[in-house]
Coordinates of C-alpha atoms and ligand atoms in Angstrom, one line a residue:
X1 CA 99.4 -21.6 -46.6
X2 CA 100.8 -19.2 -43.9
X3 CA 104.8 -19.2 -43.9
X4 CA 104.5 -20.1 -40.6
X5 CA 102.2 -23.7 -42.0
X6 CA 105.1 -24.3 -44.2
X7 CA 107.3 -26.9 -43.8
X8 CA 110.3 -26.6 -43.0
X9 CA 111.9 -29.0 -45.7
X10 CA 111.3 -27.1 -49.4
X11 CA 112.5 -30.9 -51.0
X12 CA 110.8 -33.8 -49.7
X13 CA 111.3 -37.4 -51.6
X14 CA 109.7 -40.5 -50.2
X15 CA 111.2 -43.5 -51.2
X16 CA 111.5 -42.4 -55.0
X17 CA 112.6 -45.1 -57.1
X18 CA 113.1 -44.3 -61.1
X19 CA 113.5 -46.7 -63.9
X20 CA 114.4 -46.3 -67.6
X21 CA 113.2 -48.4 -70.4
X22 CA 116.3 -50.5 -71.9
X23 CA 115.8 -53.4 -74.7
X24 CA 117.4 -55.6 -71.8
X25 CA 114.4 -54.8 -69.6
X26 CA 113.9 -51.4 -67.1
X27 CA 117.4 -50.1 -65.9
X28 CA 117.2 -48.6 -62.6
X29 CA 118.5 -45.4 -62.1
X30 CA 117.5 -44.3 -58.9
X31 CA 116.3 -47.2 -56.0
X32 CA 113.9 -45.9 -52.8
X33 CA 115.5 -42.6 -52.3
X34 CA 114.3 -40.3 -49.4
X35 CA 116.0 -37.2 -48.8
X36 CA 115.2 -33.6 -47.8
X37 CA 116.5 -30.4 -48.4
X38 CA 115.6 -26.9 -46.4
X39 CA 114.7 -23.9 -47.6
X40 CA 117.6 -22.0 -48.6
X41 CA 120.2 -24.9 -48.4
X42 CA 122.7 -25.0 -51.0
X43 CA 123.6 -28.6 -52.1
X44 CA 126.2 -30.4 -54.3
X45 CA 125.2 -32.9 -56.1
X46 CA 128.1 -35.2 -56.4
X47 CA 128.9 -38.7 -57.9
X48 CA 130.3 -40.2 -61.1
X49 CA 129.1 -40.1 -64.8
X50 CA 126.2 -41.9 -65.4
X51 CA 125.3 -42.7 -61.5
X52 CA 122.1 -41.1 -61.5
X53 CA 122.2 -36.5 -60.5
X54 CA 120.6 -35.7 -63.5
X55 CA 118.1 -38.0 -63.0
X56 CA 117.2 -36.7 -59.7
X57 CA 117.2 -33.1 -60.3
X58 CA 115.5 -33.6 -63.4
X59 CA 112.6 -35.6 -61.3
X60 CA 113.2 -32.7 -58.4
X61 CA 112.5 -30.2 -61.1
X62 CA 109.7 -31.7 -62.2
X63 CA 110.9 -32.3 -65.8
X64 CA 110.6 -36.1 -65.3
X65 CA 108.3 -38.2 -63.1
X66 CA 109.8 -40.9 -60.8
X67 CA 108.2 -44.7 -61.1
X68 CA 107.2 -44.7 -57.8
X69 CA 107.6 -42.9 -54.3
X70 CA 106.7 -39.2 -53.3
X71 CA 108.2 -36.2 -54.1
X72 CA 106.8 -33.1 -52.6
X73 CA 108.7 -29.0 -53.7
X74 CA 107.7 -26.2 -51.9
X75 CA 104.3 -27.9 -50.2
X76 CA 103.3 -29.5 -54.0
X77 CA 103.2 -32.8 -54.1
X78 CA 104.4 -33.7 -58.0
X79 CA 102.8 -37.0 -58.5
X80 CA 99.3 -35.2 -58.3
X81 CA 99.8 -33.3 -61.3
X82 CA 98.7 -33.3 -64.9
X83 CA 101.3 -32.4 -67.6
X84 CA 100.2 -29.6 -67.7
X85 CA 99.7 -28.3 -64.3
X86 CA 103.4 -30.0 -63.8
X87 CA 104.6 -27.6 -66.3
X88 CA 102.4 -24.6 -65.0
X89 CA 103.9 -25.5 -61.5
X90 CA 107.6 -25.5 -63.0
X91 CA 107.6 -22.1 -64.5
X92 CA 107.1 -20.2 -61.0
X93 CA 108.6 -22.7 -58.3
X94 CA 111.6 -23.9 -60.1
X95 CA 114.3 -21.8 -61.7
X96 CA 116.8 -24.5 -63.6
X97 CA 120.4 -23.9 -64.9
X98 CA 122.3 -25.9 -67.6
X99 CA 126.0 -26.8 -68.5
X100 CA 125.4 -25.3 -72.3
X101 CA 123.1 -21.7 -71.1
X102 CA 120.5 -22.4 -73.5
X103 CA 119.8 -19.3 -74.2
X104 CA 117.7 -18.5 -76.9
X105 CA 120.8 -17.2 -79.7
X106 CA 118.3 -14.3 -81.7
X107 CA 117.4 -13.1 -78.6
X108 CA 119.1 -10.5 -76.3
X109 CA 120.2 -10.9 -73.1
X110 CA 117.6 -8.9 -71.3
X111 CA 114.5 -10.5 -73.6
X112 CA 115.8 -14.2 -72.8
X113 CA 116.0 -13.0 -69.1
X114 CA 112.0 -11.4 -70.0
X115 CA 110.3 -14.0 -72.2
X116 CA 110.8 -16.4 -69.1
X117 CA 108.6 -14.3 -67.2
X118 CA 106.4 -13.9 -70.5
X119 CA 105.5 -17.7 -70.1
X120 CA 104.3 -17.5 -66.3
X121 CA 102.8 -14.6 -66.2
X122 CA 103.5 -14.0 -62.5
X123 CA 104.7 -10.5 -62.6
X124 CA 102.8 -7.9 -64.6
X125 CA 103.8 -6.9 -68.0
X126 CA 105.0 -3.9 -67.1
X127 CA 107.2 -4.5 -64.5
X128 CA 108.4 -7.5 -66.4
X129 CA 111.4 -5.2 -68.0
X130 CA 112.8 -3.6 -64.8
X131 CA 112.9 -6.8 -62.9
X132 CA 115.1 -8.7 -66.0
X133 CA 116.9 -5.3 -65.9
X134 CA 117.6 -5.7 -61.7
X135 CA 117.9 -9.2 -62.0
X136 CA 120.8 -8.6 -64.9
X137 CA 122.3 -6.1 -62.3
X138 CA 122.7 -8.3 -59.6
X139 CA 124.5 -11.3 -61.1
X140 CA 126.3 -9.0 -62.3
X141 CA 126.3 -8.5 -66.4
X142 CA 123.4 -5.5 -66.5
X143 CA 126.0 -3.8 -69.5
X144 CA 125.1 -7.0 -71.6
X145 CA 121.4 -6.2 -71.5
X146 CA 121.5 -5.3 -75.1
X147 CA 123.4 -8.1 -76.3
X148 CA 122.9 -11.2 -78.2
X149 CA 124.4 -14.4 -76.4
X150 CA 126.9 -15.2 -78.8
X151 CA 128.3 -12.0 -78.1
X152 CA 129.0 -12.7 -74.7
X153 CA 131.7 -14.6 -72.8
X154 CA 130.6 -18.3 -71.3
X155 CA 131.0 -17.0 -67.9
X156 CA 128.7 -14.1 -68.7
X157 CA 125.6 -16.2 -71.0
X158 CA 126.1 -18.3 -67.5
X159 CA 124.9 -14.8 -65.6
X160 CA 122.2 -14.4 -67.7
X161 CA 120.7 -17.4 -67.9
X162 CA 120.8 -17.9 -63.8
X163 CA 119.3 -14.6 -64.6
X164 CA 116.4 -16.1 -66.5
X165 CA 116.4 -18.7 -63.7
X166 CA 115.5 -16.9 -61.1
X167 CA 112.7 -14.3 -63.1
X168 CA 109.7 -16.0 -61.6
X169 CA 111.3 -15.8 -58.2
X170 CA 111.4 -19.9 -57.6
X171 CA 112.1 -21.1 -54.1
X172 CA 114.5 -23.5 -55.7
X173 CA 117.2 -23.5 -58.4
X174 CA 118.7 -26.7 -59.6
X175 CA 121.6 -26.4 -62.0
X176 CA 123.2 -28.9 -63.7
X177 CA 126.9 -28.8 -64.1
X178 CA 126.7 -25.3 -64.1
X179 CA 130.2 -24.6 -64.4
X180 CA 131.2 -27.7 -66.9
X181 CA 131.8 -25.2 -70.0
X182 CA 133.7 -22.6 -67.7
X183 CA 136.8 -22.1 -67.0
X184 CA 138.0 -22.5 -63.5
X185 CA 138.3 -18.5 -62.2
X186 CA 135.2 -18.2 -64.3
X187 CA 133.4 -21.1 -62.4
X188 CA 134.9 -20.1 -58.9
X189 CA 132.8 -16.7 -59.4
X190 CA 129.3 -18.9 -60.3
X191 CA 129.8 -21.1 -57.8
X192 CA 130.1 -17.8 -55.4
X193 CA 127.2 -16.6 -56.9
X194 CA 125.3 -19.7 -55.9
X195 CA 126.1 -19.3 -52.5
X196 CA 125.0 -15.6 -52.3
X197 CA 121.9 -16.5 -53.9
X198 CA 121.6 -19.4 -51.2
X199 CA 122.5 -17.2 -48.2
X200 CA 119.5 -15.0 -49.9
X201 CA 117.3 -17.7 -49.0
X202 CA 117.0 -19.3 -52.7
X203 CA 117.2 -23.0 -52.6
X204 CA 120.4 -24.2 -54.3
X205 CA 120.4 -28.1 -55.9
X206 CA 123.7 -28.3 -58.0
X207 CA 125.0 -31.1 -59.7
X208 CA 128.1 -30.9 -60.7
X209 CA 132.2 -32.7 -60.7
X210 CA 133.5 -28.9 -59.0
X211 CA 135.5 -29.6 -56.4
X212 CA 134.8 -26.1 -55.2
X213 CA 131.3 -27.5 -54.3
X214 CA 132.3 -29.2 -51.2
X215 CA 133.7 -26.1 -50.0
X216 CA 130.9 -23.4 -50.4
X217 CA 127.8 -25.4 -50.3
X218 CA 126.3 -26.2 -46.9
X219 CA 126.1 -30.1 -47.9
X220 CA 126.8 -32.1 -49.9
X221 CA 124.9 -35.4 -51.2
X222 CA 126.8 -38.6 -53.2
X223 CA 125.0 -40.4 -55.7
X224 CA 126.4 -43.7 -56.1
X225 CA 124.5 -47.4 -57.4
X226 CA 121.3 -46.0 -57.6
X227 CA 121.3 -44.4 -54.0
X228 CA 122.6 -41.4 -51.8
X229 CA 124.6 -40.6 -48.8
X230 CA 126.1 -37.5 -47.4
X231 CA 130.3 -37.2 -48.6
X232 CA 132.9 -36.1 -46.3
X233 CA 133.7 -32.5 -46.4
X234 CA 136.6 -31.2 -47.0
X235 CA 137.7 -28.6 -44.0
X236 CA 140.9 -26.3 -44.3
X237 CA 144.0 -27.9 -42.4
X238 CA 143.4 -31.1 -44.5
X239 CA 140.8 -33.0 -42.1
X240 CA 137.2 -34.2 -43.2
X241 CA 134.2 -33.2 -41.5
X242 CA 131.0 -35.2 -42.2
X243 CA 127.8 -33.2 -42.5
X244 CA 125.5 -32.9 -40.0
X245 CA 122.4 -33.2 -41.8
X246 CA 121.2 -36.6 -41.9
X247 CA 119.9 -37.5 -45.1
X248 CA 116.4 -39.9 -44.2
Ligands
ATP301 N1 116.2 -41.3 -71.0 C1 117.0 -42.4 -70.5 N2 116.8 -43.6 -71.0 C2 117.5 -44.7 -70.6 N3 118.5 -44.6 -69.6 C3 118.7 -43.4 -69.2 C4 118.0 -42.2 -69.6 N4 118.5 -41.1 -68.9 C5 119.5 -41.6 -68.1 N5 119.6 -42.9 -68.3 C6 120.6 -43.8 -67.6 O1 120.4 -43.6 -66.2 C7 121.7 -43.5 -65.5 C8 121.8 -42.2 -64.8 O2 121.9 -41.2 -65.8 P1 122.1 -39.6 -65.3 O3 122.1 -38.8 -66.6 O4 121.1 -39.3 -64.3 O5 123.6 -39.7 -64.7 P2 124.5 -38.5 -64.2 O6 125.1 -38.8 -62.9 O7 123.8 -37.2 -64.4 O8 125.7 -38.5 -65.3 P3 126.7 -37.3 -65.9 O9 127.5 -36.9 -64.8 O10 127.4 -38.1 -67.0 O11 125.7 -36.3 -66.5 C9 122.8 -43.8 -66.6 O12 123.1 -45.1 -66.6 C10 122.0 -43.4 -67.9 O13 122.5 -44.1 -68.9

């Protein structure tokens, strides 16, 4: 596909519905959801505990599979796949973030960043160590290379692994409260990093309770009762200014 063949939305959902086994019968937690999302958008992910962000960027990511409806990332539709091709397609389109790092604890900062890229195989071997090394360098902890996580501040295991997220180059990073085991200076400075990486033309899905969201993201989505709309957002001298991009 020539870039100009692409479409313009990287997100696509087509009346995505997702329902979770419960002894009481399937609990909804998503209910014909259609949204889309632009290349290089960054988007909050906003709504109370239990109302349902997870479950959409985990479908999003491809880590789950919705009941019904279409999703479609980066020209792939996701209910075509295998397991396996699923996974395949994960490792080099999606770069995904988590509240608690996960990085792998015997492991150094640099090989977490480099065993990502280990798995998909799309950069060569031998570049693979310069690019964690660059990659390190520009969110901004390249003097931890050498170290183990546990060695390492939360804010800076936080660098590294959106470090490791982005090794395979995806066109979309979705991070789940991101910035819920930081402190707030700490989480100011990821969120910042979000939106450089945004403005760089990565795709930024964030769900998270950071008020600081509203304020650097280019939109920001509610998820309430199963279902989304666009929030007010907050502007400077106090007013509200609802996005411009409709959610359909
Ligand atoms: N594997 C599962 N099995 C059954 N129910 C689930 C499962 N995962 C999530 N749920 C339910 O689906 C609903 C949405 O959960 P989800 O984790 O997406 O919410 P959330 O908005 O991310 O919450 P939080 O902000 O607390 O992380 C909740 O009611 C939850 O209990």
């Amino acid at each position: 596909m020539t870039i100009q063949q692409m479409p313009r939305a990287l997100i696509s959902l087509h009346q995505v519905s997702k329902s979770y086994p419960s002894p009481s019968g399937a609990f909804v937690a998503l209910k014909d959801v259609s949204l889309e999302i632009g290349r290089g958008e960054f988007v909050g992910l906003l709504g109370k505990s239990g109302s349902g962000k997870s479950t959409l960027l985990n479908l999003i990511a491809g880590i789950d599979r919705a009941t019904s409806g279409t999703i479609t990332v980066a020209g792939q539709a996701l209910q075509g796949l295998n397991e396996q091709q699923l996974a395949h397609w994960r490792g080099g389109a999606v770069g995904v973030v988590f509240q608690f790092f996960q990085l792998l604890p015997t492991l150094t900062a640099l090989e977490n960043v480099m065993l990502a890229m280990d798995f998909c195989q799309k950069f060569p071997a031998r570049d693979r160590r310069a690019r964690a090394l660059a990659l390190l360098g520009q969110v901004g902890v390249a003097e931890q290379a050498g170290k183990l996580p546990a060695t390492l501040s939360g804010g800076q295991q936080q660098r590294v692994a959106i470090a490791r997220a982005l090794a395979n180059a995806p066109a979309l990073i979705v991070a789940d409260e991101p910035t819920g085991n930081l402190d707030s200076a700490t989480a100011a400075t990821v969120l910042a990093l979000f939106r450089d990486l945004a403005s760089a033309g990565t795709t930024m899905l964030v769900a998270t309770h950071d008020e600081d969201i509203a304020r650097l993201s280019d939109r920001c989505i509610h998820v309430a009762d199963g279902g989304l709309s666009n929030s007010a957002k907050p502007i400077k001298d106090g007013q509200v200014a609802v996005s411009e991009r409709a959610i359909r």
